[in-house]
mmCIF file of C-alpha atoms in Angstrom:
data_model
loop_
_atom_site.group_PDB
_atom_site.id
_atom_site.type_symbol
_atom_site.label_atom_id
_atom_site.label_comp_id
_atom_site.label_asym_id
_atom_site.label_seq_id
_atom_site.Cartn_x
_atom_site.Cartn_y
_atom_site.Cartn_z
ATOM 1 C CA UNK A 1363 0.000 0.000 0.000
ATOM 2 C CA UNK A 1364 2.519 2.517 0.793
ATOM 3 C CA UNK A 1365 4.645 1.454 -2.054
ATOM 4 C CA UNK A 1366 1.524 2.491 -4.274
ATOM 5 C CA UNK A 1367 0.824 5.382 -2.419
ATOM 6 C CA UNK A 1368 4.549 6.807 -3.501
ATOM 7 C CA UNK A 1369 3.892 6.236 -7.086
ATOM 8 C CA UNK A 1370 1.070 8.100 -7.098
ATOM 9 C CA UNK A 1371 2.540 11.111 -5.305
ATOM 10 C CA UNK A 1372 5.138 10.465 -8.167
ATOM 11 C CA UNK A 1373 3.275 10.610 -10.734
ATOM 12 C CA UNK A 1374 0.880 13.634 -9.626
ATOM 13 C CA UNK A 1375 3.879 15.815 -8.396
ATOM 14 C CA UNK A 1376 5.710 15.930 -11.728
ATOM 15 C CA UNK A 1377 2.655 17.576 -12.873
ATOM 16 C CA UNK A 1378 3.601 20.563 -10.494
ATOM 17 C CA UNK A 1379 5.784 23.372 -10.509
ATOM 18 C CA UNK A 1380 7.564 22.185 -7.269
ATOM 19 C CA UNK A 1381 11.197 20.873 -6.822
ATOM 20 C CA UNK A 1382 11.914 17.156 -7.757
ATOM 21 C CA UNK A 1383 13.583 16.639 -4.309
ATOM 22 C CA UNK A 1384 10.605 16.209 -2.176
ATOM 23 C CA UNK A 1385 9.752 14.429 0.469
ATOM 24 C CA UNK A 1386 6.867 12.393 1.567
ATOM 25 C CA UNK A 1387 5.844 12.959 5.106
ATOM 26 C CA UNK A 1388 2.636 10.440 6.157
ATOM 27 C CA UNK A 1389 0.051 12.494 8.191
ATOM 28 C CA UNK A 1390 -3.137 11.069 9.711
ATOM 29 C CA UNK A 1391 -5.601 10.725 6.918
ATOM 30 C CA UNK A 1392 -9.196 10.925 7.086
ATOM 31 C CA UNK A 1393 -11.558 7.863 6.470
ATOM 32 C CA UNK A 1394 -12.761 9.247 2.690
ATOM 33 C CA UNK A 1395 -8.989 10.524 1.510
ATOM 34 C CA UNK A 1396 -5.464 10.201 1.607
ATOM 35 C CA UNK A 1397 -3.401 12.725 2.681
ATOM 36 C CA UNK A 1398 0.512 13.379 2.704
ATOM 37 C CA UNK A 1399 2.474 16.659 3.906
ATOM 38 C CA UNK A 1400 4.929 17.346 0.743
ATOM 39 C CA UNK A 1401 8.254 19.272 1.609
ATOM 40 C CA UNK A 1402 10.902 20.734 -0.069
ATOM 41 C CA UNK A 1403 13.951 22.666 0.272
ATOM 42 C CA UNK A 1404 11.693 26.056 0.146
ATOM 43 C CA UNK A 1405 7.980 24.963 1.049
ATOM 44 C CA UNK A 1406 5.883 22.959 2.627
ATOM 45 C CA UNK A 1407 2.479 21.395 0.940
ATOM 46 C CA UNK A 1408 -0.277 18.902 1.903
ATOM 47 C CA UNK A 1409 -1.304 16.625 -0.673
ATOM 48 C CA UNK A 1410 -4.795 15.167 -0.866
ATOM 49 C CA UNK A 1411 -5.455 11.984 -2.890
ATOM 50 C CA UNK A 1412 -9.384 11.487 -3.374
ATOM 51 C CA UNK A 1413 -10.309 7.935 -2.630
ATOM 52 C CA UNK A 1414 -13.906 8.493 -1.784
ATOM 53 C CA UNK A 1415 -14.951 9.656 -5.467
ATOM 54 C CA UNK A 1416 -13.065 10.424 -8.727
ATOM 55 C CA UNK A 1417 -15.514 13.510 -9.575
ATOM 56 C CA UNK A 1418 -14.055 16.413 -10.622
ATOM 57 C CA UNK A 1419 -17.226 18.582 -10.663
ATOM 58 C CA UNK A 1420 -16.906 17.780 -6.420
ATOM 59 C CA UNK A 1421 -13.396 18.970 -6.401
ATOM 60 C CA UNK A 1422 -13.684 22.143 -8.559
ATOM 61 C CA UNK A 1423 -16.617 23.349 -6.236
ATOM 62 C CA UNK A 1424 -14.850 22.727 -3.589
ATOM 63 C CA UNK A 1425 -11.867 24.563 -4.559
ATOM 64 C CA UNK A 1426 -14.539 27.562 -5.457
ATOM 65 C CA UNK A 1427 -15.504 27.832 -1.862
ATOM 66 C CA UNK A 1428 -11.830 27.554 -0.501
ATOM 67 C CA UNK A 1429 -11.261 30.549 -3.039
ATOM 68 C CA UNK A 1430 -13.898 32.480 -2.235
ATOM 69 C CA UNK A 1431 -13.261 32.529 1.201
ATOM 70 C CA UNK A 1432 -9.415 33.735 0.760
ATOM 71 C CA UNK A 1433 -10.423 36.361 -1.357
ATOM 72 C CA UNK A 1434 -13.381 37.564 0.975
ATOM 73 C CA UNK A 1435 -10.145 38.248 3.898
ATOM 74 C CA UNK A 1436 -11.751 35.369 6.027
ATOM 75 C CA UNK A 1437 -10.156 36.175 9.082
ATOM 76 C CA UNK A 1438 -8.811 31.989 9.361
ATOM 77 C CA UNK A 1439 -6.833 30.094 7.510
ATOM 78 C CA UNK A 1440 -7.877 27.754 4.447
ATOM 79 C CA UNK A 1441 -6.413 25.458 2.353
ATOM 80 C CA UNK A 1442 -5.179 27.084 -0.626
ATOM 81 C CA UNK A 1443 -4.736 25.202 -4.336
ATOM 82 C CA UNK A 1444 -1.739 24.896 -6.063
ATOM 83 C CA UNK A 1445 -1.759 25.503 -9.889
ATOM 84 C CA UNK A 1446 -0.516 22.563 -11.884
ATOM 85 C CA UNK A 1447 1.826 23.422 -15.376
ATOM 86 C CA UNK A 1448 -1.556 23.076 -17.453
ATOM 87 C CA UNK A 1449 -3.022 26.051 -15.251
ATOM 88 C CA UNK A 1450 -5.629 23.700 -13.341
ATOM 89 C CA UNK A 1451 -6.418 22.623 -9.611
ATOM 90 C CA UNK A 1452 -7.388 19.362 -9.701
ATOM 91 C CA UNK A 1453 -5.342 16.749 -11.225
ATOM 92 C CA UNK A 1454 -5.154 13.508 -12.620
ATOM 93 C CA UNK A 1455 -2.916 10.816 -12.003
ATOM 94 C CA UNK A 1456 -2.263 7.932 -15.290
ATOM 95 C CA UNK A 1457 -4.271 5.894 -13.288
ATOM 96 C CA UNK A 1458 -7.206 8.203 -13.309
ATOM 97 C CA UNK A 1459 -6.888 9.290 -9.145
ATOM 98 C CA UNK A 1460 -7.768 12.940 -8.557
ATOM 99 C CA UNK A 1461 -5.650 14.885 -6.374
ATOM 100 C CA UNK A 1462 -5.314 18.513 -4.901
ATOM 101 C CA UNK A 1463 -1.995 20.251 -3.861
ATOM 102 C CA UNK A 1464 -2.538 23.076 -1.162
ATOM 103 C CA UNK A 1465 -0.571 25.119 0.732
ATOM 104 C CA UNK A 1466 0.535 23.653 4.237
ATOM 105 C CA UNK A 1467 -1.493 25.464 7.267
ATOM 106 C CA UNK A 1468 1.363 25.309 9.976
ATOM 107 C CA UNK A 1469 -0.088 24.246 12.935
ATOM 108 C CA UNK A 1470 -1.681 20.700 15.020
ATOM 109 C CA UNK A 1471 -5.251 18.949 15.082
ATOM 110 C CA UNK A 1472 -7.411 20.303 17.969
ATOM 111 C CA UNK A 1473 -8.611 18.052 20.934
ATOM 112 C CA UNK A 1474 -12.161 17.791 21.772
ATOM 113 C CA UNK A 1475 -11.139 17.380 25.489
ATOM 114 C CA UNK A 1476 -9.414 20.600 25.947
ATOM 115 C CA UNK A 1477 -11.898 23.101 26.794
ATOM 116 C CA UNK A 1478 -9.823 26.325 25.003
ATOM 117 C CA UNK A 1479 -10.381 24.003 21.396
ATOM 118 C CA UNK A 1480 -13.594 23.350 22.195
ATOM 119 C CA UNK A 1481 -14.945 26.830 22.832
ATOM 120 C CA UNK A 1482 -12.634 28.143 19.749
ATOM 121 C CA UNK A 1483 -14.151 25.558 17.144
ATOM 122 C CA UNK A 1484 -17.462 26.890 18.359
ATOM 123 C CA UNK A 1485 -16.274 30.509 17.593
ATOM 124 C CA UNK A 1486 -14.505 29.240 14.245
ATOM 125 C CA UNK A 1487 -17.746 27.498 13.266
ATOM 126 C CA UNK A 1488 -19.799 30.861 13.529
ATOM 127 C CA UNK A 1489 -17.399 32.637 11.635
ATOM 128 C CA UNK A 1490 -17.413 30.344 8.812
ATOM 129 C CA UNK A 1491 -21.130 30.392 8.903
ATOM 130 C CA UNK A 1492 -21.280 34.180 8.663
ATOM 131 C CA UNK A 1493 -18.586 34.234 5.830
ATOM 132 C CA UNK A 1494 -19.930 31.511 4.034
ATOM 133 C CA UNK A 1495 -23.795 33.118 4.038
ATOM 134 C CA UNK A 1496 -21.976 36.197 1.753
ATOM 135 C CA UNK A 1497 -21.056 33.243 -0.956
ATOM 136 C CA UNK A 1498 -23.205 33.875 -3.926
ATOM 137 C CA UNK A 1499 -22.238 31.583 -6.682
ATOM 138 C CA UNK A 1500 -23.705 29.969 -9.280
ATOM 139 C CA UNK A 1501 -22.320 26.626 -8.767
ATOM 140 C CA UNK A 1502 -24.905 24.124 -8.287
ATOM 141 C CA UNK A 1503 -24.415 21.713 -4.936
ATOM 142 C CA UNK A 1504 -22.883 18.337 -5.547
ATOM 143 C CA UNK A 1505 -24.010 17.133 -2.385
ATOM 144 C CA UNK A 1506 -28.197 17.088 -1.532
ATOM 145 C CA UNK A 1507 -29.128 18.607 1.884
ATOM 146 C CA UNK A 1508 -28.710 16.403 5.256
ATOM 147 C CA UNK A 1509 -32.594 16.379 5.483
ATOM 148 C CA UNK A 1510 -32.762 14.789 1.700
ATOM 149 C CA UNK A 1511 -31.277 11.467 3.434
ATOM 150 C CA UNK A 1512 -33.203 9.607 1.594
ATOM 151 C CA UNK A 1513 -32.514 10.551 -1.720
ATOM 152 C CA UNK A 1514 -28.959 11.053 -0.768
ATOM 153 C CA UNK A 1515 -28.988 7.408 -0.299
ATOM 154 C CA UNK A 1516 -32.104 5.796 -2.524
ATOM 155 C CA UNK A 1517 -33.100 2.015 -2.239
ATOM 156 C CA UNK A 1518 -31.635 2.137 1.429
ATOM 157 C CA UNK A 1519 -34.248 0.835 3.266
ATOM 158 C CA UNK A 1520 -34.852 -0.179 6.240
ATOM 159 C CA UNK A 1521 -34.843 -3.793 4.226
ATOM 160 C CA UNK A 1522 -31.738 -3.337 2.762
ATOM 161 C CA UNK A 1523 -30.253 -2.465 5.810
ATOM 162 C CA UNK A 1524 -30.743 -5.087 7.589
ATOM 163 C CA UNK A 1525 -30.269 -7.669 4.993
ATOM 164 C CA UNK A 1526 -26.719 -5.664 5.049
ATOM 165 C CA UNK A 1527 -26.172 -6.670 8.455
ATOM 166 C CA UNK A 1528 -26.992 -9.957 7.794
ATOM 167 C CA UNK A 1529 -24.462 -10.546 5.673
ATOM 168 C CA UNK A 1530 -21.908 -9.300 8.304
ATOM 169 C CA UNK A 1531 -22.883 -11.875 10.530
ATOM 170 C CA UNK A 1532 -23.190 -9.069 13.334
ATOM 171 C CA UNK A 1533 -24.641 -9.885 17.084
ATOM 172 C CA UNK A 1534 -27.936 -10.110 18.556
ATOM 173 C CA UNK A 1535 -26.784 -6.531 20.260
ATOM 174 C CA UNK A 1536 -25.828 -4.700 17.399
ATOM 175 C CA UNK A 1537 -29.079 -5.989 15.422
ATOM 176 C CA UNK A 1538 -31.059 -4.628 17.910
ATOM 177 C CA UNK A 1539 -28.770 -1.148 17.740
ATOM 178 C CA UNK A 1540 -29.423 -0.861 13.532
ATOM 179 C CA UNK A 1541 -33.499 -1.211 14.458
ATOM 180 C CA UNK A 1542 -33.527 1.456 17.079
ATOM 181 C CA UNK A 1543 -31.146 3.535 14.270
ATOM 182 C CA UNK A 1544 -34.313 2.816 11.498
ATOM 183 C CA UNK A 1545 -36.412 3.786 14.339
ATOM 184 C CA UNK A 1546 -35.178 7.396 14.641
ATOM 185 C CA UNK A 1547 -34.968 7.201 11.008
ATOM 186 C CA UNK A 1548 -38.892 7.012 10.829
ATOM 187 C CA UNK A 1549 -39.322 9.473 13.787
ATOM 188 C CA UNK A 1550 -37.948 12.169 12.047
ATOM 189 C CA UNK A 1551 -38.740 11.621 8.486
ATOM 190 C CA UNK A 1552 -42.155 12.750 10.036
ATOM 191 C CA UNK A 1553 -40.474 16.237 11.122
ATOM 192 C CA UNK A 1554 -38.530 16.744 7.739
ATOM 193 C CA UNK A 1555 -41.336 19.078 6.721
ATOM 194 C CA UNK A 1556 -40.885 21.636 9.239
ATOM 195 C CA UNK A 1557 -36.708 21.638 9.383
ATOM 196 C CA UNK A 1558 -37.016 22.286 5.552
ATOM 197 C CA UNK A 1559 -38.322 25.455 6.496
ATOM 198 C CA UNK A 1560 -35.101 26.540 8.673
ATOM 199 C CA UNK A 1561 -32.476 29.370 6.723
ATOM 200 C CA UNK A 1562 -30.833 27.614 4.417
ATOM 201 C CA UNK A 1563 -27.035 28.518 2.897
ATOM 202 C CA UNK A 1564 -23.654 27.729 1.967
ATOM 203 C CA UNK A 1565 -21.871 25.005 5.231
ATOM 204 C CA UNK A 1566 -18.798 23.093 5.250
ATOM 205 C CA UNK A 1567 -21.113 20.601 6.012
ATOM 206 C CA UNK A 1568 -18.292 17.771 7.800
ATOM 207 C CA UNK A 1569 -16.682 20.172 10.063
ATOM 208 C CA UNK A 1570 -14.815 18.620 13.275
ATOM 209 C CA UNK A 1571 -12.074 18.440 15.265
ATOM 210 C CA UNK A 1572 -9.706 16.721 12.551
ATOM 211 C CA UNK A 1573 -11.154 19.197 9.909
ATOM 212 C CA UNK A 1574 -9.187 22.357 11.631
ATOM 213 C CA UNK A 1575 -5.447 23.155 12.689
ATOM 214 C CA UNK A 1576 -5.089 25.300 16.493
ATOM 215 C CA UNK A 1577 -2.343 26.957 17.151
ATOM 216 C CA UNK A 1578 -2.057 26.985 20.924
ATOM 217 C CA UNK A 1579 -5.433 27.314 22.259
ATOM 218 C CA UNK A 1580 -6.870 29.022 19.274
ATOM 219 C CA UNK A 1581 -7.933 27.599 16.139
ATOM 220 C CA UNK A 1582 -6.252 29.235 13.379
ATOM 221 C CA UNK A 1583 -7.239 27.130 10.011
ATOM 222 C CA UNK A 1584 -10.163 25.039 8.664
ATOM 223 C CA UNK A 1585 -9.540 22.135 6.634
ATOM 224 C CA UNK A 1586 -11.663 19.970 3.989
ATOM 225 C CA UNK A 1587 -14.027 21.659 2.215
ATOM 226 C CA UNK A 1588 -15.271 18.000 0.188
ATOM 227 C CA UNK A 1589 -18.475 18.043 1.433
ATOM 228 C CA UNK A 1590 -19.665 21.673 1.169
ATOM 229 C CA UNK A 1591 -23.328 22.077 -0.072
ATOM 230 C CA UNK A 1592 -26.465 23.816 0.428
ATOM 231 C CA UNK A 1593 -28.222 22.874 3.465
ATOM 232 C CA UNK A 1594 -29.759 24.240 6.841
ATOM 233 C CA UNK A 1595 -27.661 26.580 8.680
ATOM 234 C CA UNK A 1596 -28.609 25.106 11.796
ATOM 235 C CA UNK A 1597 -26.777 21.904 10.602
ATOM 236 C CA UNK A 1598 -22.844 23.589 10.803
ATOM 237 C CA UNK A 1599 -22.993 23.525 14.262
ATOM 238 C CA UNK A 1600 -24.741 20.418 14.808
ATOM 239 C CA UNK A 1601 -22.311 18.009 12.843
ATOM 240 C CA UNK A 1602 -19.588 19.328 15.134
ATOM 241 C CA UNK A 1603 -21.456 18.448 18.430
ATOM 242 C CA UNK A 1604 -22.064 15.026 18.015
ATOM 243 C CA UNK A 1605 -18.708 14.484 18.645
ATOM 244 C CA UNK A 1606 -19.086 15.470 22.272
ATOM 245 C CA UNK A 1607 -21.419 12.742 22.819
ATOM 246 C CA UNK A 1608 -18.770 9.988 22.993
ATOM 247 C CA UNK A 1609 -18.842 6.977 24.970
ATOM 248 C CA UNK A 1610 -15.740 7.882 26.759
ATOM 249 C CA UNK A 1611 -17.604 11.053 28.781
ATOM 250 C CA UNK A 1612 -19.608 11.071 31.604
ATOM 251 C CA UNK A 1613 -23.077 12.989 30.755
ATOM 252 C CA UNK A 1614 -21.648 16.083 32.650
ATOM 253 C CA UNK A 1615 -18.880 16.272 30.372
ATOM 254 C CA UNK A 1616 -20.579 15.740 27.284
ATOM 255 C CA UNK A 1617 -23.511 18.512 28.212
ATOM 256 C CA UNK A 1618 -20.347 20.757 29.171
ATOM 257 C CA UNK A 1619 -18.600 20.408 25.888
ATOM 258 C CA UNK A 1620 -21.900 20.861 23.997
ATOM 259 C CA UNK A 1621 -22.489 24.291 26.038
ATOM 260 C CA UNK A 1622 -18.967 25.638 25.649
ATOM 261 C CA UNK A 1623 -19.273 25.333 22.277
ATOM 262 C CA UNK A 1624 -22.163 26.752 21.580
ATOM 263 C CA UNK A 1625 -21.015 29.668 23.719
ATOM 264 C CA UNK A 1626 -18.305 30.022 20.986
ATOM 265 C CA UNK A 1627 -20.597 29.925 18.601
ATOM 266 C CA UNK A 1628 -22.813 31.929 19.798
ATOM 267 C CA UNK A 1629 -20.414 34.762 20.119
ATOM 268 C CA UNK A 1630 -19.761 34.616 16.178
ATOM 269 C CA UNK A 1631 -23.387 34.119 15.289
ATOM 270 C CA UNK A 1632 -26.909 33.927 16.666
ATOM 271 C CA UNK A 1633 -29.186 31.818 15.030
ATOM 272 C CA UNK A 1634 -33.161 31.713 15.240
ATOM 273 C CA UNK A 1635 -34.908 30.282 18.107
ATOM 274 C CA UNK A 1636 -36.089 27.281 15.571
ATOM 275 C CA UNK A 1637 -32.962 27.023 14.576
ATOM 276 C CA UNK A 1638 -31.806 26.310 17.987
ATOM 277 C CA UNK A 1639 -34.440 24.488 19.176
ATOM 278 C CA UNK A 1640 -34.053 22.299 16.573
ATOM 279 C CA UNK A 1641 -30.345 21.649 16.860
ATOM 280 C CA UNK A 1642 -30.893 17.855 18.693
ATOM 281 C CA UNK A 1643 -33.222 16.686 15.927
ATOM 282 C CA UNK A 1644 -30.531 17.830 12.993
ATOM 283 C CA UNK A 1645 -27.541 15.950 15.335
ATOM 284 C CA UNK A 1646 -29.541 12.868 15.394
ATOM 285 C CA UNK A 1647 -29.981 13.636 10.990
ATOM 286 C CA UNK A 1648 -25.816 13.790 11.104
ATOM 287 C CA UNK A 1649 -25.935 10.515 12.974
ATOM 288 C CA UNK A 1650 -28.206 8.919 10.578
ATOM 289 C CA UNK A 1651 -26.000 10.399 7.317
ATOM 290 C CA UNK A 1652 -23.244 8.241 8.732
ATOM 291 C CA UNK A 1653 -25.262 5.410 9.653
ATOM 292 C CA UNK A 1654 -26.322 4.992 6.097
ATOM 293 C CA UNK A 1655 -22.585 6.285 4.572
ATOM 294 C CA UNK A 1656 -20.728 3.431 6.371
ATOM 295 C CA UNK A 1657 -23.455 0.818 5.443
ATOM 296 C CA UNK A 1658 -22.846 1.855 1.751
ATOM 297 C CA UNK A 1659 -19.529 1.433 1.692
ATOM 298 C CA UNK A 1660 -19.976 -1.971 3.342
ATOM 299 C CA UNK A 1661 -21.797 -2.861 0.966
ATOM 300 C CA UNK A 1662 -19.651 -1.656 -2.222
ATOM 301 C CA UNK A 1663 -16.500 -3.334 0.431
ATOM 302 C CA UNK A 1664 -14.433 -0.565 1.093
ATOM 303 C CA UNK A 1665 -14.626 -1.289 4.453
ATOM 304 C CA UNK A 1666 -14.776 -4.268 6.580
ATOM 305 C CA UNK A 1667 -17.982 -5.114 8.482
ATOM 306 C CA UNK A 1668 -16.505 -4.342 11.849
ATOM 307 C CA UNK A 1669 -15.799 -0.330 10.407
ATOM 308 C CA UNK A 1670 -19.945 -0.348 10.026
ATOM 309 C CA UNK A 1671 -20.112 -1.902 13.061
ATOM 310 C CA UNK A 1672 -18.520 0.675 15.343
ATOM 311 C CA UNK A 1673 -20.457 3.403 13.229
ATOM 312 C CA UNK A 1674 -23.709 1.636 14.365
ATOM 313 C CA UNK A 1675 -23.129 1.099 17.633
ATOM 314 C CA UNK A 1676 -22.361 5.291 17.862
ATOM 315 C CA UNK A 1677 -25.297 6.353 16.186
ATOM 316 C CA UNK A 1678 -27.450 4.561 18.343
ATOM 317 C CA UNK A 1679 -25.611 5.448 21.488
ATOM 318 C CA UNK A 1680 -25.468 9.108 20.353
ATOM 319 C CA UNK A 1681 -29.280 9.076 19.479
ATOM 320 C CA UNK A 1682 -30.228 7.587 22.608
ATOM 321 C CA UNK A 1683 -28.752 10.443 24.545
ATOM 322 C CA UNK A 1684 -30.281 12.830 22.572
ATOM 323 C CA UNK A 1685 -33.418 11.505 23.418
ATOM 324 C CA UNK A 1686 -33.317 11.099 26.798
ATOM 325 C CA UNK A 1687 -32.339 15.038 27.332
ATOM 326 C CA UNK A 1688 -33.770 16.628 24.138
ATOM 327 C CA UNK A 1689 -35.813 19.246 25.909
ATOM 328 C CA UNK A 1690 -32.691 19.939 28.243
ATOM 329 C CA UNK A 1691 -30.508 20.641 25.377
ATOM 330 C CA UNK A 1692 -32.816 22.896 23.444
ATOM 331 C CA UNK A 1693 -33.349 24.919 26.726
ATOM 332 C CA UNK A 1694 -29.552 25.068 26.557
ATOM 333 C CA UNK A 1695 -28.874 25.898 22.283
ATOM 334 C CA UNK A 1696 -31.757 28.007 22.974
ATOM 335 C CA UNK A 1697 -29.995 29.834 25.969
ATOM 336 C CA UNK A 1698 -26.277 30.046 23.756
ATOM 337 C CA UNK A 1699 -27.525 30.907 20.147
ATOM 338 C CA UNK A 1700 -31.089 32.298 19.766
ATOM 339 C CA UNK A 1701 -31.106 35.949 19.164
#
């Protein structure tokens, strides 16, 4: 695998106006793309190779947004794209592999445990929000709106799901965990109407903790722009928050992290009191999205069974929560980000 993984950087950086003598330096990679930091004598780069789609049309949008926001004097950092020889950002390896050169955003990954990050990323995520609501191009969406799960993901249902599992040869347990999943999926396919109704814009639309660079206790950069679309703007802040609700934190810690970064939020942007309130339903929608992404790529076997298994067993535990202290949580959004 690595082997492979240095051809391609090969054959990708001789399409660049960079020194032949770099080096290859491997970085934690996300689950949909491979990264590498790329130095040389004079710069430093990060490399991303694009092993969750070969679409173009995905890649130039997303470069679009990443452009916009530099020339807008977004007050963070953001990747910026490297011009190959033929003039283009987005490139093709012989083997047909897109891949994006940007310049390296000095800094290290956040943690969601120290409380400075988690107020910052809060604050980072409102700014982004109010920069990206100014965007005003043409470009249609690649990606359809969290609430559009399923057309996002057509002919999963709740059947094929399960006859998914079934071929994973999964536990009693975690059968029981993908039917309380389709559950919520049915509870809130009955509230879709009314979230459609929320502001809609421009989000980054997979922000998180490994999506941004800190710099000390401030975040400084925002990474991965992939999944950018359309959607609620309610939904920004709720894709970062599930993360708080991990398995590893006592309730008092998650509720903690969940109110110190709305405060950050909060202080960047204030959002409707709908908006707010509805915060806990669109987390449990971001739960479901990745319930249904992992199953798909089960299915197609990018992954091995035990990958959709951990991805279940979180959405339920996440939704679960949710549940059990929805009111107390709106009270809470309500209190940190309703005008």
């Amino acid at each position: 695998m690595a082997a492979l993984v240095e051809q391609l950087l090969a054959d990708i950086l001789k399409q660049y106006p960079i020194a032949d003598n770099w080096q290859a330096i491997d970085r934690e990679s996300g689950m949909n793309n491979t990264t590498r930091l790329i130095e040389t004598a004079a710069d430093r780069y990060a490399i991303r190779l694009y092993d969750n789609h070969q679409d173009r049309e995905i890649v130039r949008l997303e470069h679009e947004m990443l452009q916009f926001l530099v020339d807008s004097n977004f007050s963070l950092r953001v990747p910026e794209p490297v011009r190959n020889t033929a003039g283009e950002t987005v490139t093709s390896a012989s083997t047909g592999k897109l891949a994006s050169l940007f310049r390296y955003i000095d800094g290290n990954r956040p943690s969601s445990s120290k409380t400075e990050h988690v107020h910052s990323l809060g604050h980072a995520a409102g700014l982004l929000s109010r920069a990206l609501a100014q965007c005003k191009t043409t470009s249609e969406p690649q990606y359809k709106p969290y609430y559009e799960l399923m057309q996002s993901y057509d002919g999963w249902t709740d059947e094929k799901v399960r006859s998914t599992a079934d071929g994973c040869s999964f536990d009693p347990a975690v059968l029981s965990a993908i039917n309380r999943v389709l559950a919520v999926r049915e509870s809130l396919e009955r509230t879709l109407m009314t979230l459609k109704q929320l502001p809609h814009q421009w989000i980054h639309g997979d922000l998180n903790f490994s999506n941004a660079v800190a710099v000390g206790d401030k975040i400084v950069g925002i990474l991965d722009f992939e999944f950018c679309t359309i959607d609620l703007r309610a939904m920004e802040p709720s894709v970062v928050m599930v993360d708080f609700i991990d398995a590893n934190r006592t309730n008092e810690q998650r509720l903690r992290a969940v109110d110190t970064f709305a405060s950050g939020f909060g202080e960047a942007l204030r959002l409707t009191r709908a908006e707010a309130e509805a915060i806990p339903s669109l987390m449990k929608l971001r739960m479901l999205d990745v319930f249904l992404h992992f199953a798909n790529r089960c299915a197609d076997g990018l992954d091995a069974p035990e990958v959709w298994k951990g991805q279940i067993q979180h959405a339920d535990a996440v939704c679960q929560w949710i549940d059990a202290r929805h009111d107390e949580l709106a009270l809470l959004l309500s209190n940190r980000l309703s005008e």
